[in-house]
Amino acid sequence: MIYFDNSATTKPFKEVLDTYVTVSENYFANPSSIHCKGGETERLIHQARKMTASLLHVKPSEIIFTSGGTEGNNLAIKGIALKHSERGKHLITTMTEHAATFESFKYLESIGFDVTYLPVDEKGRISLEKLEKSMRKDTILVSIMHVNNEVGTIQPILEAGNIIRKYPKAFFHVDNVQGITKVPLSLKEAHIDLCTMSGHKFHGLKGTGILYVREGVTLSPLFTGGSQEGKLRAGTENVAGIVATVKALRMSFDQMKPGVKKMEQIKRFLINELSHIPGVLVNTPETHSAPHIVNFSVENMKPEVLIHSLEENNVFVSTRSACSSKQGGASRVLVAMGFNETRATNAIRISLAYQNTMEEAERFIELLKESISKLQEVMR
Ligand SMILES: Cc1ncc(COP(=O)(O)O)c(C=O)c1O
């Protein structure tokens, strides 16, 4: 099998699954229970929080465990908007955010917030000048993704943070679901107030996530109830999931340097090979893009047809982000980058993990060429 759909989700590390089972078997008590078994599980969460904080160079009290990227983005965005609406009702985001962000802003717009959607250039990057010009006295939140999930574009987060910090009323949220463990980002240096991460994108478990909330930043919770996670997320904690996913984060960081180097080589190879195939157009920019995503379109070819043809050879890629891949139609991200409707509809995404090899990439190119010529033949 050649699994090139790692931006949709990754295979959990074996050690992560083992940890999940061990914790589920031996530490099943409710961390809120006051008996010693509850205390033991509570300590496990405490250790996981400390480990996460140390990996991200922040404080344990700034870590909130969530159910994933969608919840993290919703909690950060709606949480800030609803808590701080008296300070202002203007929000800024970009046109190429993941649906979890985009739809959160659409919802806030529907209840009276004013949202500026920053455009992007042909590489998918926002303009810092436009960001600065969009900042207003009543801007309370700017949300920009670090790495785009469809094309891999890296946004200038550090520079954006330096602009936003000049506006004390505005909080800065970053969706780092695709960037964490692939593209370095210092939360402190970029003056980030809130940052979303998701466990299943770095070989952790689905239904787990991390939201960084800088000390002093207050939010309205999405769920109310018990006082778990600093009252920001009521509900009995997913103890085994949390411990296992933090292990995945540590293991991914341990493997990051050689892993990223390898992915960069494979990505360069793929882009180079793809750009020589007649009818193939590479959509991922060569610069300012993450090491694990390569997006391309094939002229006159529906992506689903190509995906299923590759699948017959045990090769797995996707059309775009997993959650919108079934919707069909043109990609909002590619349209925002200025590509025409057909190119934006025909896009295919390859996404890598540290474990992928150059041999797999070579085989992929062979199989892709075969599939394209076979399908072209049928269409003739
Ligand atoms: C950039 C980005 N943000 C948010 C999400 C949502 O994460 P989750 O699947 O954990 O809800 C994804 C998932 O594809 C993503 O790629």
Coordinates of C-alpha atoms and ligand atoms in Angstrom, one line a residue:
M1 CA 0.0 0.0 0.0
I2 CA 1.1 3.5 -0.7
Y3 CA -0.7 5.8 1.7
F4 CA -0.3 9.4 0.6
D5 CA -3.4 10.8 2.4
N6 CA -1.7 11.9 5.7
S7 CA -3.2 15.3 5.8
A8 CA -6.6 13.7 6.0
T9 CA -5.4 11.5 8.9
T10 CA -2.3 9.5 9.9
K11 CA -1.9 6.0 11.1
P12 CA -1.5 6.0 14.9
F13 CA 2.0 4.9 16.1
K14 CA 2.0 1.4 17.5
E15 CA 3.3 2.7 20.9
V16 CA 0.4 5.2 20.9
L17 CA -2.1 2.4 20.6
D18 CA -0.4 0.4 23.3
T19 CA -0.5 3.4 25.6
Y20 CA -4.2 3.8 24.9
V21 CA -4.9 0.3 25.8
T22 CA -2.7 0.3 29.0
V23 CA -4.3 3.5 30.3
S24 CA -7.8 2.4 29.4
E25 CA -7.2 -0.9 31.3
N26 CA -5.4 0.4 34.3
Y27 CA -6.5 4.0 34.8
F28 CA -10.2 3.9 34.0
A29 CA -11.4 5.9 37.0
N30 CA -12.9 9.3 36.5
P31 CA -10.2 11.9 37.1
S32 CA -12.8 14.0 39.0
S33 CA -13.5 11.2 41.6
I34 CA -12.0 12.0 44.9
H35 CA -10.8 8.5 45.7
C36 CA -7.2 7.5 45.1
K37 CA -8.0 5.9 41.7
G38 CA -9.5 9.2 40.5
G39 CA -6.4 10.9 41.9
E40 CA -4.1 8.5 39.8
T41 CA -5.9 9.3 36.6
E42 CA -5.9 13.0 37.4
R43 CA -2.2 12.8 37.8
L44 CA -1.8 11.2 34.4
I45 CA -3.6 14.1 32.8
H46 CA -1.5 16.5 34.8
Q47 CA 1.7 14.8 33.5
A48 CA 0.4 14.8 29.9
R49 CA -0.4 18.5 30.2
K50 CA 3.1 19.2 31.6
M51 CA 4.7 17.2 28.8
T52 CA 2.7 19.0 26.1
A53 CA 3.6 22.4 27.6
S54 CA 7.2 21.5 27.7
L55 CA 7.1 20.3 24.0
L56 CA 5.4 23.6 23.0
H57 CA 7.5 25.8 25.3
V58 CA 4.5 27.2 27.1
K59 CA 2.9 26.7 30.6
P60 CA 0.8 23.7 31.6
S61 CA -2.0 26.0 32.5
E62 CA -2.1 27.2 28.9
I63 CA -3.0 23.7 27.5
I64 CA -6.6 22.7 27.0
F65 CA -7.3 19.2 25.8
T66 CA -10.1 19.0 23.2
S67 CA -11.6 16.5 20.8
G68 CA -9.6 17.8 17.8
G69 CA -9.1 20.6 15.3
T70 CA -12.7 21.3 14.6
E71 CA -13.4 21.8 18.3
G72 CA -10.2 23.8 18.9
N73 CA -11.0 26.2 16.1
N74 CA -14.7 26.6 17.2
L75 CA -13.7 27.1 20.8
A76 CA -11.0 29.6 20.0
I77 CA -13.0 31.6 17.5
K78 CA -16.5 31.6 18.9
G79 CA -15.1 31.6 22.4
I80 CA -13.2 34.9 21.8
A81 CA -16.0 36.5 19.8
L82 CA -18.7 35.8 22.3
K83 CA -16.7 36.7 25.3
H84 CA -15.3 39.9 24.0
S85 CA -18.1 41.3 21.8
E86 CA -18.4 44.3 24.0
R87 CA -14.9 45.4 23.0
G88 CA -15.7 45.2 19.3
K89 CA -17.5 43.2 16.7
H90 CA -14.9 43.1 13.9
L91 CA -13.1 39.8 13.1
I92 CA -10.4 39.0 10.5
T93 CA -9.6 35.7 8.8
T94 CA -8.5 34.5 5.4
M95 CA -10.3 33.1 2.4
T96 CA -8.4 29.8 2.5
E97 CA -9.1 28.6 6.0
H98 CA -10.3 25.1 6.8
A99 CA -14.1 24.7 7.0
A100 CA -13.9 24.5 10.8
T101 CA -12.6 28.1 10.8
F102 CA -14.5 29.4 7.8
E103 CA -17.9 28.1 9.0
S104 CA -17.3 29.4 12.5
F105 CA -16.8 32.9 11.0
K106 CA -19.9 32.4 8.8
Y107 CA -21.9 31.6 11.9
L108 CA -20.5 34.7 13.7
E109 CA -21.4 36.8 10.7
S110 CA -25.0 35.5 10.9
I111 CA -25.3 36.7 14.4
G112 CA -24.1 40.2 13.8
F113 CA -20.3 40.2 13.7
D114 CA -18.5 41.9 10.9
V115 CA -15.9 39.6 9.2
T116 CA -13.1 40.6 6.8
Y117 CA -11.9 37.7 4.7
L118 CA -8.3 38.4 3.5
P119 CA -7.6 37.4 -0.1
V120 CA -4.5 35.5 -1.0
D121 CA -2.1 35.7 -4.0
E122 CA -1.4 32.9 -6.5
K123 CA 0.8 31.1 -3.9
G124 CA -2.0 31.2 -1.4
R125 CA -0.3 33.8 0.8
I126 CA -2.0 36.7 2.5
S127 CA -0.6 40.2 2.1
L128 CA 0.7 41.7 5.4
E129 CA -0.1 45.1 4.1
K130 CA -3.7 44.1 3.6
L131 CA -3.8 42.6 7.0
E132 CA -2.5 45.8 8.6
K133 CA -5.0 47.9 6.5
S134 CA -7.8 45.7 7.7
M135 CA -7.1 46.1 11.4
R136 CA -9.6 48.4 13.0
K137 CA -10.2 49.9 16.5
D138 CA -13.0 47.4 17.0
T139 CA -11.1 44.3 15.7
I140 CA -11.1 41.7 18.5
L141 CA -9.8 38.6 16.7
V142 CA -7.5 37.7 13.8
S143 CA -7.4 34.0 12.8
I144 CA -4.9 32.8 10.3
M145 CA -3.9 29.2 9.5
H146 CA -0.2 28.3 9.6
V147 CA -0.2 25.6 6.9
N148 CA -3.0 25.3 4.4
N149 CA -4.5 21.8 4.3
E150 CA -5.1 21.6 0.6
V151 CA -2.0 23.1 -1.0
G152 CA 0.5 23.4 1.9
T153 CA 1.0 27.1 1.7
I154 CA 2.7 28.5 4.8
Q155 CA 1.4 31.9 6.0
P156 CA 3.7 34.6 7.4
I157 CA 2.5 33.9 11.0
L158 CA 5.5 35.6 12.7
E159 CA 5.1 38.8 10.7
A160 CA 1.3 38.8 11.2
G161 CA 1.8 38.4 14.9
N162 CA 4.0 41.4 15.0
I163 CA 1.3 43.5 13.3
I164 CA -1.5 42.2 15.5
R165 CA 0.3 42.8 18.7
K166 CA 0.2 46.5 18.1
Y167 CA -3.6 46.3 18.5
P168 CA -4.1 45.4 22.2
K169 CA -7.8 44.6 21.7
A170 CA -7.2 42.0 19.1
F171 CA -6.5 38.4 19.9
F172 CA -4.5 36.2 17.5
H173 CA -5.6 32.6 16.8
V174 CA -3.6 30.2 14.6
D175 CA -4.9 26.9 13.2
N176 CA -1.8 24.8 13.3
V177 CA -3.4 21.5 12.6
Q178 CA -1.3 20.9 9.5
G179 CA 1.8 22.7 10.7
I180 CA 2.6 21.1 14.0
T181 CA 5.5 18.6 13.8
K182 CA 6.1 19.6 10.1
V183 CA 6.8 23.3 10.1
P184 CA 8.4 25.0 13.2
L185 CA 6.5 27.8 14.8
S186 CA 7.2 29.5 18.1
L187 CA 4.0 30.5 19.8
K188 CA 5.8 33.1 21.9
E189 CA 7.8 34.7 19.2
A190 CA 4.7 35.0 16.9
H191 CA 2.7 36.5 19.8
I192 CA 0.0 33.9 19.4
D193 CA -2.9 34.0 21.9
L194 CA -4.6 30.8 20.8
C195 CA -3.4 27.8 18.7
T196 CA -5.3 24.7 17.5
M197 CA -3.7 21.3 17.1
S198 CA -5.3 17.9 16.3
G199 CA -4.0 14.5 17.5
H200 CA -4.8 12.4 14.5
K201 CA -2.7 14.5 12.2
F202 CA 0.5 13.5 14.0
H203 CA -0.1 9.7 14.5
G204 CA -2.2 10.3 17.7
L205 CA -5.8 9.3 18.0
K206 CA -8.9 10.7 16.4
G207 CA -11.1 12.6 18.8
T208 CA -8.1 14.2 20.5
G209 CA -6.7 17.7 20.2
I210 CA -4.8 20.5 21.9
L211 CA -5.8 24.1 22.2
Y212 CA -3.2 26.5 23.5
V213 CA -4.7 29.5 25.3
R214 CA -2.2 32.1 26.4
E215 CA -2.4 32.9 30.1
G216 CA -4.8 35.7 30.7
V217 CA -6.9 35.1 27.6
T218 CA -10.5 34.5 28.5
L219 CA -13.0 32.6 26.4
S220 CA -16.7 31.6 26.4
P221 CA -16.9 27.8 26.6
L222 CA -18.8 25.9 23.9
F223 CA -19.9 23.3 26.5
T224 CA -20.9 24.1 30.0
G225 CA -21.1 21.7 32.8
G226 CA -18.3 20.5 35.1
S227 CA -15.1 22.3 35.8
Q228 CA -12.8 20.2 33.6
E229 CA -10.1 21.9 31.5
G230 CA -10.3 25.1 33.4
K231 CA -14.0 25.3 32.8
L232 CA -13.4 25.7 29.1
R233 CA -14.5 22.2 28.2
A234 CA -16.9 20.5 30.5
G235 CA -17.1 16.7 30.3
T236 CA -15.2 13.7 31.6
E237 CA -11.8 13.7 30.1
N238 CA -10.7 11.2 27.4
V239 CA -7.8 10.2 29.7
A240 CA -6.4 7.4 27.6
G241 CA -6.8 9.4 24.4
I242 CA -5.0 12.4 25.9
V243 CA -2.1 10.4 27.3
A244 CA -1.7 8.5 24.0
T245 CA -1.8 11.6 21.8
V246 CA 0.7 13.4 23.9
K247 CA 3.0 10.4 23.4
A248 CA 2.4 10.8 19.7
L249 CA 3.3 14.5 19.9
R250 CA 6.6 13.6 21.7
M251 CA 7.5 10.8 19.3
S252 CA 6.7 13.1 16.3
F253 CA 8.9 15.9 17.6
D254 CA 11.7 13.3 18.2
Q255 CA 11.5 12.2 14.6
M256 CA 10.8 15.6 13.1
K257 CA 14.3 16.6 11.9
P258 CA 15.1 13.6 9.7
G259 CA 11.4 13.1 8.9
V260 CA 10.9 16.6 7.5
K261 CA 14.2 16.3 5.6
K262 CA 13.0 13.1 3.9
M263 CA 9.6 14.6 3.1
E264 CA 11.2 17.6 1.6
Q265 CA 13.2 15.4 -0.8
I266 CA 10.2 13.4 -1.7
K267 CA 8.1 16.6 -2.3
R268 CA 10.8 18.1 -4.5
F269 CA 10.9 14.8 -6.5
L270 CA 7.1 14.7 -6.9
I271 CA 6.8 18.3 -8.0
N272 CA 9.6 17.9 -10.5
E273 CA 8.1 14.7 -11.9
L274 CA 4.5 16.0 -11.9
S275 CA 5.5 19.1 -13.8
H276 CA 6.9 17.0 -16.6
I277 CA 3.7 15.0 -17.1
P278 CA 1.6 16.4 -20.0
G279 CA -1.7 17.8 -18.8
V280 CA -0.6 18.0 -15.1
L281 CA -0.5 21.3 -13.4
V282 CA 1.1 21.7 -10.0
N283 CA -0.9 23.9 -7.6
T284 CA 1.4 23.8 -4.6
P285 CA 3.8 26.8 -4.6
E286 CA 7.5 25.9 -4.7
T287 CA 8.4 28.4 -2.0
H288 CA 6.6 29.0 1.4
S289 CA 5.0 25.6 1.4
A290 CA 5.1 22.7 3.9
P291 CA 7.2 19.6 3.3
H292 CA 4.3 17.2 3.2
I293 CA 1.7 18.5 0.8
V294 CA 1.7 18.4 -3.0
N295 CA -1.5 19.5 -4.8
F296 CA -1.9 19.1 -8.6
S297 CA -4.7 19.1 -11.2
V298 CA -5.0 17.0 -14.3
E299 CA -6.5 18.7 -17.3
N300 CA -9.9 17.2 -18.5
M301 CA -9.9 14.6 -15.8
K302 CA -12.3 14.3 -12.8
P303 CA -10.3 13.8 -9.7
E304 CA -12.6 11.0 -8.3
V305 CA -12.0 8.9 -11.4
L306 CA -8.2 9.2 -11.0
I307 CA -8.4 8.5 -7.3
H308 CA -10.3 5.4 -7.8
S309 CA -8.0 4.3 -10.6
L310 CA -5.0 4.7 -8.3
E311 CA -6.9 2.9 -5.6
E312 CA -7.1 -0.2 -7.7
N313 CA -3.3 -0.3 -7.4
N314 CA -3.5 0.2 -3.6
V315 CA -2.4 3.9 -3.8
F316 CA -4.4 6.3 -1.7
V317 CA -4.5 10.1 -2.3
S318 CA -7.4 12.6 -1.9
T319 CA -9.1 15.4 -3.6
R320 CA -8.8 18.1 -0.9
S321 CA -9.5 18.3 2.8
A322 CA -11.2 15.1 3.9
C323 CA -14.3 16.8 5.3
S324 CA -15.1 18.6 2.1
S325 CA -13.9 16.0 -0.4
K326 CA -17.3 14.5 -0.8
Q327 CA -18.9 17.9 -1.7
G328 CA -17.3 18.0 -5.2
G329 CA -17.2 21.3 -7.2
A330 CA -14.3 23.7 -7.3
S331 CA -12.0 24.1 -4.3
R332 CA -12.6 27.4 -2.4
V333 CA -8.9 27.5 -1.7
L334 CA -7.7 27.1 -5.3
V335 CA -10.3 29.6 -6.6
A336 CA -9.1 32.1 -4.0
M337 CA -5.5 31.5 -5.4
G338 CA -6.9 32.6 -8.8
F339 CA -7.0 29.2 -10.6
N340 CA -9.9 28.7 -13.0
E341 CA -12.9 26.7 -12.2
T342 CA -11.7 23.5 -14.0
R343 CA -8.3 23.5 -12.4
A344 CA -9.8 24.2 -9.0
T345 CA -12.2 21.3 -9.5
N346 CA -9.7 18.8 -10.8
A347 CA -7.3 19.0 -7.9
I348 CA -5.7 16.0 -6.2
R349 CA -3.7 16.2 -3.0
I350 CA -0.8 14.0 -2.0
S351 CA 0.1 14.3 1.6
L352 CA 3.1 12.6 3.2
A353 CA 4.2 11.3 6.6
Y354 CA 7.8 10.8 7.9
Q355 CA 7.4 7.1 7.1
N356 CA 6.9 7.5 3.4
T357 CA 9.8 6.6 1.1
M358 CA 11.3 7.8 -2.1
E359 CA 10.6 4.3 -3.6
E360 CA 6.9 4.8 -2.9
A361 CA 7.1 8.2 -4.6
E362 CA 8.8 6.7 -7.7
R363 CA 6.2 3.9 -7.8
F364 CA 3.4 6.5 -7.4
I365 CA 4.6 8.5 -10.4
E366 CA 4.7 5.4 -12.6
L367 CA 1.2 4.4 -11.5
L368 CA -0.1 7.9 -12.0
K369 CA 1.3 8.1 -15.5
E370 CA -0.3 4.7 -16.2
S371 CA -3.6 5.7 -14.8
I372 CA -3.7 9.0 -16.7
S373 CA -2.9 7.4 -20.1
K374 CA -5.4 4.6 -19.4
L375 CA -8.2 7.1 -18.6
Q376 CA -7.3 9.3 -21.5
E377 CA -7.6 6.3 -23.7
V378 CA -11.1 5.5 -22.4
M379 CA -12.2 9.1 -22.8
R380 CA -11.0 9.3 -26.4
Ligands
LIG1 C1 -6.1 23.0 8.8 C2 -7.1 22.1 9.5 N1 -7.8 22.6 10.5 C3 -8.7 21.9 11.1 C4 -9.0 20.6 10.8 C5 -10.0 19.8 11.6 O1 -9.4 18.9 12.4 P1 -10.2 17.6 13.0 O2 -10.3 16.6 11.9 O3 -9.3 17.1 14.1 O4 -11.5 18.1 13.5 C6 -8.3 20.0 9.8 C7 -8.5 18.6 9.4 O5 -8.4 18.3 8.2 C8 -7.3 20.8 9.1 O6 -6.6 20.3 8.1

